[in-house]
C-alpha positions in Angstrom: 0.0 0.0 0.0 1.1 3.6 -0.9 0.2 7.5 -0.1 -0.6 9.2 -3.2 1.0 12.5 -3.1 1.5 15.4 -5.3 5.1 16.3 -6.7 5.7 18.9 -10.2 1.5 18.5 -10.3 1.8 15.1 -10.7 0.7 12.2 -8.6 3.7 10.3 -7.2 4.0 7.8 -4.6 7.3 7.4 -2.3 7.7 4.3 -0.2 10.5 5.0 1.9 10.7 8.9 4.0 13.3 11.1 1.6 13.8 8.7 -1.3 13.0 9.4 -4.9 9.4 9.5 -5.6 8.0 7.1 -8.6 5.2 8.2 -11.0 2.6 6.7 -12.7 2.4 5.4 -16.3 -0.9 6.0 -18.1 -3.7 6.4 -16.5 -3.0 8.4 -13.1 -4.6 8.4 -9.2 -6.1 10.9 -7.3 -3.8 12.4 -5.3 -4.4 12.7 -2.2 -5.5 9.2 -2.3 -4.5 5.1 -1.0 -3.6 2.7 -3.8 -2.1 -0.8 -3.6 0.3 -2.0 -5.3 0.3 -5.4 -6.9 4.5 -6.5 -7.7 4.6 -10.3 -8.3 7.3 -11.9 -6.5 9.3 -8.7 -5.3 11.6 -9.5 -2.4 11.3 -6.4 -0.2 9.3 -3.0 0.6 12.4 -1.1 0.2 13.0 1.7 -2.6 15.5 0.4 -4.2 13.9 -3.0 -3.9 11.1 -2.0 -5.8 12.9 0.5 -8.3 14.5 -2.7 -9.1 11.6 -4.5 -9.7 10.3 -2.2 -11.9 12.9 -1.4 -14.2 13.0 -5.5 -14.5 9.4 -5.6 -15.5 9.7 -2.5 -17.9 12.6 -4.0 -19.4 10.8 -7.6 -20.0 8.2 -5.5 -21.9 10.6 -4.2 -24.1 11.1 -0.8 -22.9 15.0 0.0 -22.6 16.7 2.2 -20.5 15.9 2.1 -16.5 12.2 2.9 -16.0 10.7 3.0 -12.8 7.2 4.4 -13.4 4.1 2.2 -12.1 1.6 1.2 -15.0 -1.4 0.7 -14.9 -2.2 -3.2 -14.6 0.4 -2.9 -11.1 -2.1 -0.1 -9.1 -5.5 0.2 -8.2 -7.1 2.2 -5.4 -6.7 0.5 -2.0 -9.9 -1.1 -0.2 -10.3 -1.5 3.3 -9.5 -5.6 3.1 -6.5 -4.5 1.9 -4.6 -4.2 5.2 -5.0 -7.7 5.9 -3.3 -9.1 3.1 -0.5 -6.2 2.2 2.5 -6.5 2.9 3.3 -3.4 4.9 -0.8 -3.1 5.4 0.4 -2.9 9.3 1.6 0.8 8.8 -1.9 2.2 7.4 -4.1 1.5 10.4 -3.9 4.3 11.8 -4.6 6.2 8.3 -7.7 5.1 7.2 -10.1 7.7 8.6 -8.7 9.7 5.9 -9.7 7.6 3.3 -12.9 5.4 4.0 -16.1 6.2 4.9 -18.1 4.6 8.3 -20.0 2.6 5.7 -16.9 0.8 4.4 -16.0 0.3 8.3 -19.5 -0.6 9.4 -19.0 -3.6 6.4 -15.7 -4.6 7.3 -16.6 -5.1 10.8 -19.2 -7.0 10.1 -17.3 -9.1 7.3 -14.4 -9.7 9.9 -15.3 -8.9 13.3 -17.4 -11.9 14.1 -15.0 -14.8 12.8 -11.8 -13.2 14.7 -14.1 -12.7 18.0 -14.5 -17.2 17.1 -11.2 -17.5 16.7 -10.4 -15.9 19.9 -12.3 -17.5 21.7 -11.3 -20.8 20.2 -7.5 -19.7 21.2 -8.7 -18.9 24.9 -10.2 -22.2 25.7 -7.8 -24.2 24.2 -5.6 -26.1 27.1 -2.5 -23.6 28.1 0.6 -25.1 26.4 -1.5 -24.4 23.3 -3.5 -21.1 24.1 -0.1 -19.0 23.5 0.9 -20.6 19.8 -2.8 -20.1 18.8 -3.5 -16.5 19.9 0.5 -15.9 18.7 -1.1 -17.0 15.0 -3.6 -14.2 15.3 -1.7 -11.5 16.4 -1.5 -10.0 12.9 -4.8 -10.0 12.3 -5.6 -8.8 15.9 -3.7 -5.6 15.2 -5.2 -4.8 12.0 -8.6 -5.8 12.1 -8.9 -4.0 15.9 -6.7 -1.0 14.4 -9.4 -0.6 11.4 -12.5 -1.2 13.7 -10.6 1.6 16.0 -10.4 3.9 13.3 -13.6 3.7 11.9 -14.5 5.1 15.4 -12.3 8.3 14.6 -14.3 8.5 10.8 -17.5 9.4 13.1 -16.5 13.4 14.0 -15.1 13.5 11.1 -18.1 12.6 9.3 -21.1 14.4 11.6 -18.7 17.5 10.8 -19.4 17.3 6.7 -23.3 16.7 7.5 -23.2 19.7 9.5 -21.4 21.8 6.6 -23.8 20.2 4.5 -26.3 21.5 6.2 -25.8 24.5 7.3 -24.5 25.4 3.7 -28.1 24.7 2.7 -29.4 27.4 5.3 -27.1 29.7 4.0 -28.1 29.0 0.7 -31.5 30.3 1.4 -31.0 33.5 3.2 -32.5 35.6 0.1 -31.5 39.3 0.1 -29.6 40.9 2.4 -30.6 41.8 5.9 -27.7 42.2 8.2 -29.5 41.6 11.1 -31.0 38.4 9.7 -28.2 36.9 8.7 -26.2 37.3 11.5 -29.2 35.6 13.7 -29.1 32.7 11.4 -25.5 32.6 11.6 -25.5 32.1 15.0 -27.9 29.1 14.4 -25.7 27.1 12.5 -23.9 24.4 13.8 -20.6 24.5 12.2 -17.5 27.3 13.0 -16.1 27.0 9.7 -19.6 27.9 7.6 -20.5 30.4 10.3 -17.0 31.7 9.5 -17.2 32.0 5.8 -21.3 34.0 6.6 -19.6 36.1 8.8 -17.2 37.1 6.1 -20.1 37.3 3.3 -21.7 39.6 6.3 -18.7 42.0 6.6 -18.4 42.3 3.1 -22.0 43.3 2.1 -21.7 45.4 5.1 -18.9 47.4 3.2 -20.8 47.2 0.1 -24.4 49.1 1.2 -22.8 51.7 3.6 -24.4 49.0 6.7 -24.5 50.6 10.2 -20.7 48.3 11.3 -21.5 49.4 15.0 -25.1 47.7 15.3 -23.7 44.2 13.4 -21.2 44.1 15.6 -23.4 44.7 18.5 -25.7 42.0 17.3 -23.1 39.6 16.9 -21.9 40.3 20.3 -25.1 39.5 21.6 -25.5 36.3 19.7 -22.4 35.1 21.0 -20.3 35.4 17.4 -17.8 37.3 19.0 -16.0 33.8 20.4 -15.4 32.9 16.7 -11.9 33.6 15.5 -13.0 35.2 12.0 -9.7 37.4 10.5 -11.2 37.7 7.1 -14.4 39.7 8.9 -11.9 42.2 10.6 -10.1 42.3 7.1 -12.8 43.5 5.9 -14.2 45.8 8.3 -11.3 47.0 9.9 -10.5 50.4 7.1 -14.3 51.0 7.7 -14.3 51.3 12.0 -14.3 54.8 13.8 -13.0 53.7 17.4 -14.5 56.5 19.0 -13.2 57.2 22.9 -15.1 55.6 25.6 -13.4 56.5 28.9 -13.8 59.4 30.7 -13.1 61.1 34.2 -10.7 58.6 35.0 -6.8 58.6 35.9 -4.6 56.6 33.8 -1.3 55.5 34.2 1.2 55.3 31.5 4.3 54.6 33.3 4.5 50.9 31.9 2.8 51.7 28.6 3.9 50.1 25.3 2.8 51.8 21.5 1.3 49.3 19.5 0.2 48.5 16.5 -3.8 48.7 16.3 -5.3 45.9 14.3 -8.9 45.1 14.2 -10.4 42.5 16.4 -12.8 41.6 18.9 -11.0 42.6 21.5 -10.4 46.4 19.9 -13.8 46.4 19.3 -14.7 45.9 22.9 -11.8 47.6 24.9 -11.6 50.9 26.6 -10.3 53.7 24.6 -8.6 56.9 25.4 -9.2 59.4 22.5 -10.4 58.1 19.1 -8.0 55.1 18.1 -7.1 54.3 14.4 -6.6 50.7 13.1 -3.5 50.0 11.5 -2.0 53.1 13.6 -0.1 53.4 16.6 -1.5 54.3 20.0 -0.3 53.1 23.3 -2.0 50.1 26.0 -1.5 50.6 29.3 -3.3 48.5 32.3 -6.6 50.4 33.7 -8.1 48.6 36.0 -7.0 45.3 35.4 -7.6 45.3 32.0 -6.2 47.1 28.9 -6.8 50.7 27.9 -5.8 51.8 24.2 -4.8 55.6 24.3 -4.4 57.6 21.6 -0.6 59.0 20.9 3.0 57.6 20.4 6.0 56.8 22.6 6.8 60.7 22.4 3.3 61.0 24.2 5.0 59.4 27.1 7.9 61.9 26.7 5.4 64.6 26.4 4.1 63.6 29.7 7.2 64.0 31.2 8.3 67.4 30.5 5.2 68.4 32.2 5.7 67.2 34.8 3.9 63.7 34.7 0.4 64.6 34.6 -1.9 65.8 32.1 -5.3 66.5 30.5 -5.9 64.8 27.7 -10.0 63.5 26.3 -11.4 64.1 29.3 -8.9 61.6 31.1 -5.7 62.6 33.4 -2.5 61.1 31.4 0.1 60.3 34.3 3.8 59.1 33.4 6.6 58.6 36.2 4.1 58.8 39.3 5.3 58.1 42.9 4.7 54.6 42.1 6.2 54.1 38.5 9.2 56.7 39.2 11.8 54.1 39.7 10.7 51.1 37.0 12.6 50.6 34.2 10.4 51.8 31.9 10.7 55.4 33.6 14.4 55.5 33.8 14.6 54.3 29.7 12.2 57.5 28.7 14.5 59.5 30.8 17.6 58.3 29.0 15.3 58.7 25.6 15.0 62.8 26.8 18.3 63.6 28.0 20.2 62.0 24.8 17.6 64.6 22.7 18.5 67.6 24.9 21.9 66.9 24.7 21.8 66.9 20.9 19.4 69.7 20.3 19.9 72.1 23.5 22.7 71.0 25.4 22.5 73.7 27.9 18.8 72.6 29.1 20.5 69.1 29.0 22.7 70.6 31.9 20.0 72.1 33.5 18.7 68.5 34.3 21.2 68.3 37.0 19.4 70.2 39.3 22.5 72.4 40.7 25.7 74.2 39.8 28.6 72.3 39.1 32.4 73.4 39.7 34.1 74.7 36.1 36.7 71.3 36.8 33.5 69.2 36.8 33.3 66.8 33.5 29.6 67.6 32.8 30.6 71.6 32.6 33.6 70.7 30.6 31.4 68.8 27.8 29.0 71.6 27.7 31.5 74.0 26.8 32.8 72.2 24.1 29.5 70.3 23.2 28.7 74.2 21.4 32.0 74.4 19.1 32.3 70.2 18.2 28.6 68.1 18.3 30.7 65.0 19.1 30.5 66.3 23.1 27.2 66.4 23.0 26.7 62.5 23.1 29.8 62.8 25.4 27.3 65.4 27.2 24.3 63.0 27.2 26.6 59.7 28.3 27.6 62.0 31.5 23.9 62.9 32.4 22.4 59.7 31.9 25.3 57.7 34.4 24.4 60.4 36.6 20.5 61.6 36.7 19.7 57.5 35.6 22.4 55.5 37.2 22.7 53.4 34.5 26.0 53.2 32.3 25.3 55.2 28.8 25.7 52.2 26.2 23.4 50.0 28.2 20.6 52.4 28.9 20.6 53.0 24.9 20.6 49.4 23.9 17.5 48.5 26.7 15.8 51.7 25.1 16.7 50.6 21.9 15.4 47.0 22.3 11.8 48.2 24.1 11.3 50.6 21.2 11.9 47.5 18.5 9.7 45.7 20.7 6.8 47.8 21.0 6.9 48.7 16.9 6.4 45.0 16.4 3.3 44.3 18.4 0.2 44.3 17.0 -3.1 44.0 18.6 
């Protein structure tokens, strides 16, 4: 018995993992598919046992030159009785689900069930220096009738699944015109994720197409429990279509341990909290609010923004707080710090200074760079590496890889 795959668009068959595969002469199997092989008097299962065989039998046929293609009188497509008489029938057991249907397993067992269960129980009650050389004698067909009869048992899901697609396709198939709320009711009546995946998708886009009110669906698909179905293709399409209007108000909201994101569209966008009016496919930054995740509108300079005003402010009704008592000393803090003082230090090295927070003797390092961070621009990173060991306590080069790395890091994640 072989696996019928597909190599150059062409069904091939390989019998050993890795090794060349061998095509078909004339007329040509299904691929994916299970055909048997019929090689009088071959020796072994191995490739190059067979490729042997079958440049012998082209060969005796006249054909010259080494041809290992399988014509038609040596194939046919594999029955279920099959793994009782093939030679390697032993490693398809476990395979046939794929390939037959409960009918063909229902007949089998009841072709070969009953006369092993006899012959079992002849074995059992014969005396004991003979029970273990008779049930030895069926151990073969122990292991591949029982493997069949097991896997006939794994057919059954497999097979309530396609009369569920059957039939929910033929609900589907009768909707009539569209009706947005309709639909998604009848959606929600159907049986089977992957149709109710592929209406939800026909939804979205006739949504797009007539100008539908998005908010409303969605709400109606919330309510019909639709939102616990992983649908991409419906955010796909609905996503350049969503106003993510703000929804939080009065409250404070710490940004101390926020990250900028990537805003893609999704259930869980749909239904956060929002700070401002989000855009998908922009950035804006998540914080934790209450346990949960808040989407705020703004970049990482937001954060900086924050800062420079002293950690608090105003912003959609809300009170934006970076660097409070509480997030002062995290990590996250010290790496915005170190993201401000290298700018200053580049763009006005004398507020850079300032930082300090008191006057510093003309010996001092930090004085010395500023004086000569106005005549050469190569002190002012020397400027910037002296403020950050000291305002930060972190030495220069490592502070800008971390910041480096948690910048990366937050341009790459998308939610």
């Amino acid at each position: 018995m072989a696996f019928v795959q597909e190599f150059a668009g062409k069904p091939v068959i390989r019998l050993q993992w890795g090794k060349e595969a061998l095509f078909f002469d004339g007329k040509q199997p299904v691929a994916p598919s299970l055909v048997t092989l019929d090689l009088p008097g071959l020796k072994g299962t191995g490739h190059t046992t067979v490729s042997d065989w079958l440049i012998a039998y082209h060969q005796q046929r006249g054909k010259s030159g080494e041809h290992t293609d399988i014509a038609e009188a040596l194939w046919r497509v594999s029955v279920l009785d099959d793994i009782l008489d093939t030679r390697n029938g032993s490693d398809f057991v476990w395979h046939l689900s794929t390939y037959f249907t409960l009918g063909e397993f229902a007949d089998f067992a009841v072709k070969h069930g009953p006369s092993l269960i006899g012959d079992l129980r002849a074995a059992i009650e014969l005396a004991r220096k003979q029970r273990a050389s008779a049930l030895r004698k069926l151990d073969k067909r122990v292991e591949r009738v029982g493997g069949a009869l097991y896997a006939g048992t794994r057919r059954l899901p497999f097979e309530i699944n396609e009369l569920e697609m059957a039939e929910d396709r033929e609900a589907v198939a009768q909707l009539g015109a569209f009706d947005a709320m309709r639909w998604i009711d009848v959606c929600a009546s159907l049986k089977n994720d992957t149709v109710k995946r592929e209406l939800l998708d026909k939804i979205a886009a006739e949504l797009v197409a007539s100008g539908g009110d998005l908010p409303a669906a969605l709400s109606r698909m919330i309510e019909r429990k639709l939102d616990d179905l992983y649908a991409p293709e419906l955010w796909k399409l609905l996503g350049p279509h969503l106003q993510l209007p703000g929804n939080l108000t009065g409250e404070a909201i710490d940004l101390t341990k926020a990250r900028e994101v990537t805003v893609t569209a999704s259930w869980h966008v749909w239904t956060a909290k929002r700070v401002g009016p989000i855009k998908i496919g922009r950035a804006a930054l998540m914080a934790t609010y209450d346990k949960e995740l808040v989407y705020v509108r703004g970049e990482r300079k937001l954060l900086h923004s924050i800062r420079a005003r002293g950690g608090s402010i105003q912003r959609w009704g809300n009170t934006l707080v970076v660097g409070g008592r509480k997030g002062e000393n995290t990590v996250q803090a010290k790496l915005l710090e170190v993201e401000r003082i290298d700018t200053l230090a580049q763009v006005d090295p004398k507020s850079a200074a300032r930082l300090v927070g008191e006057a510093l003797p003309d010996a001092h390092p930090i004085t010395t760079a500023l004086a000569r961070a106005h005549a050469d621009p190569t002190w002012r990173r020397i400027l910037a590496d002296l403020l950050i060991e000291r305002l930060v306590g972190i030495d220069a080069d490592v502070a800008r890889r971390l910041a480096r790395a948690q910048a990366g890091s937050n341009r790459r994640s998308r939610f």
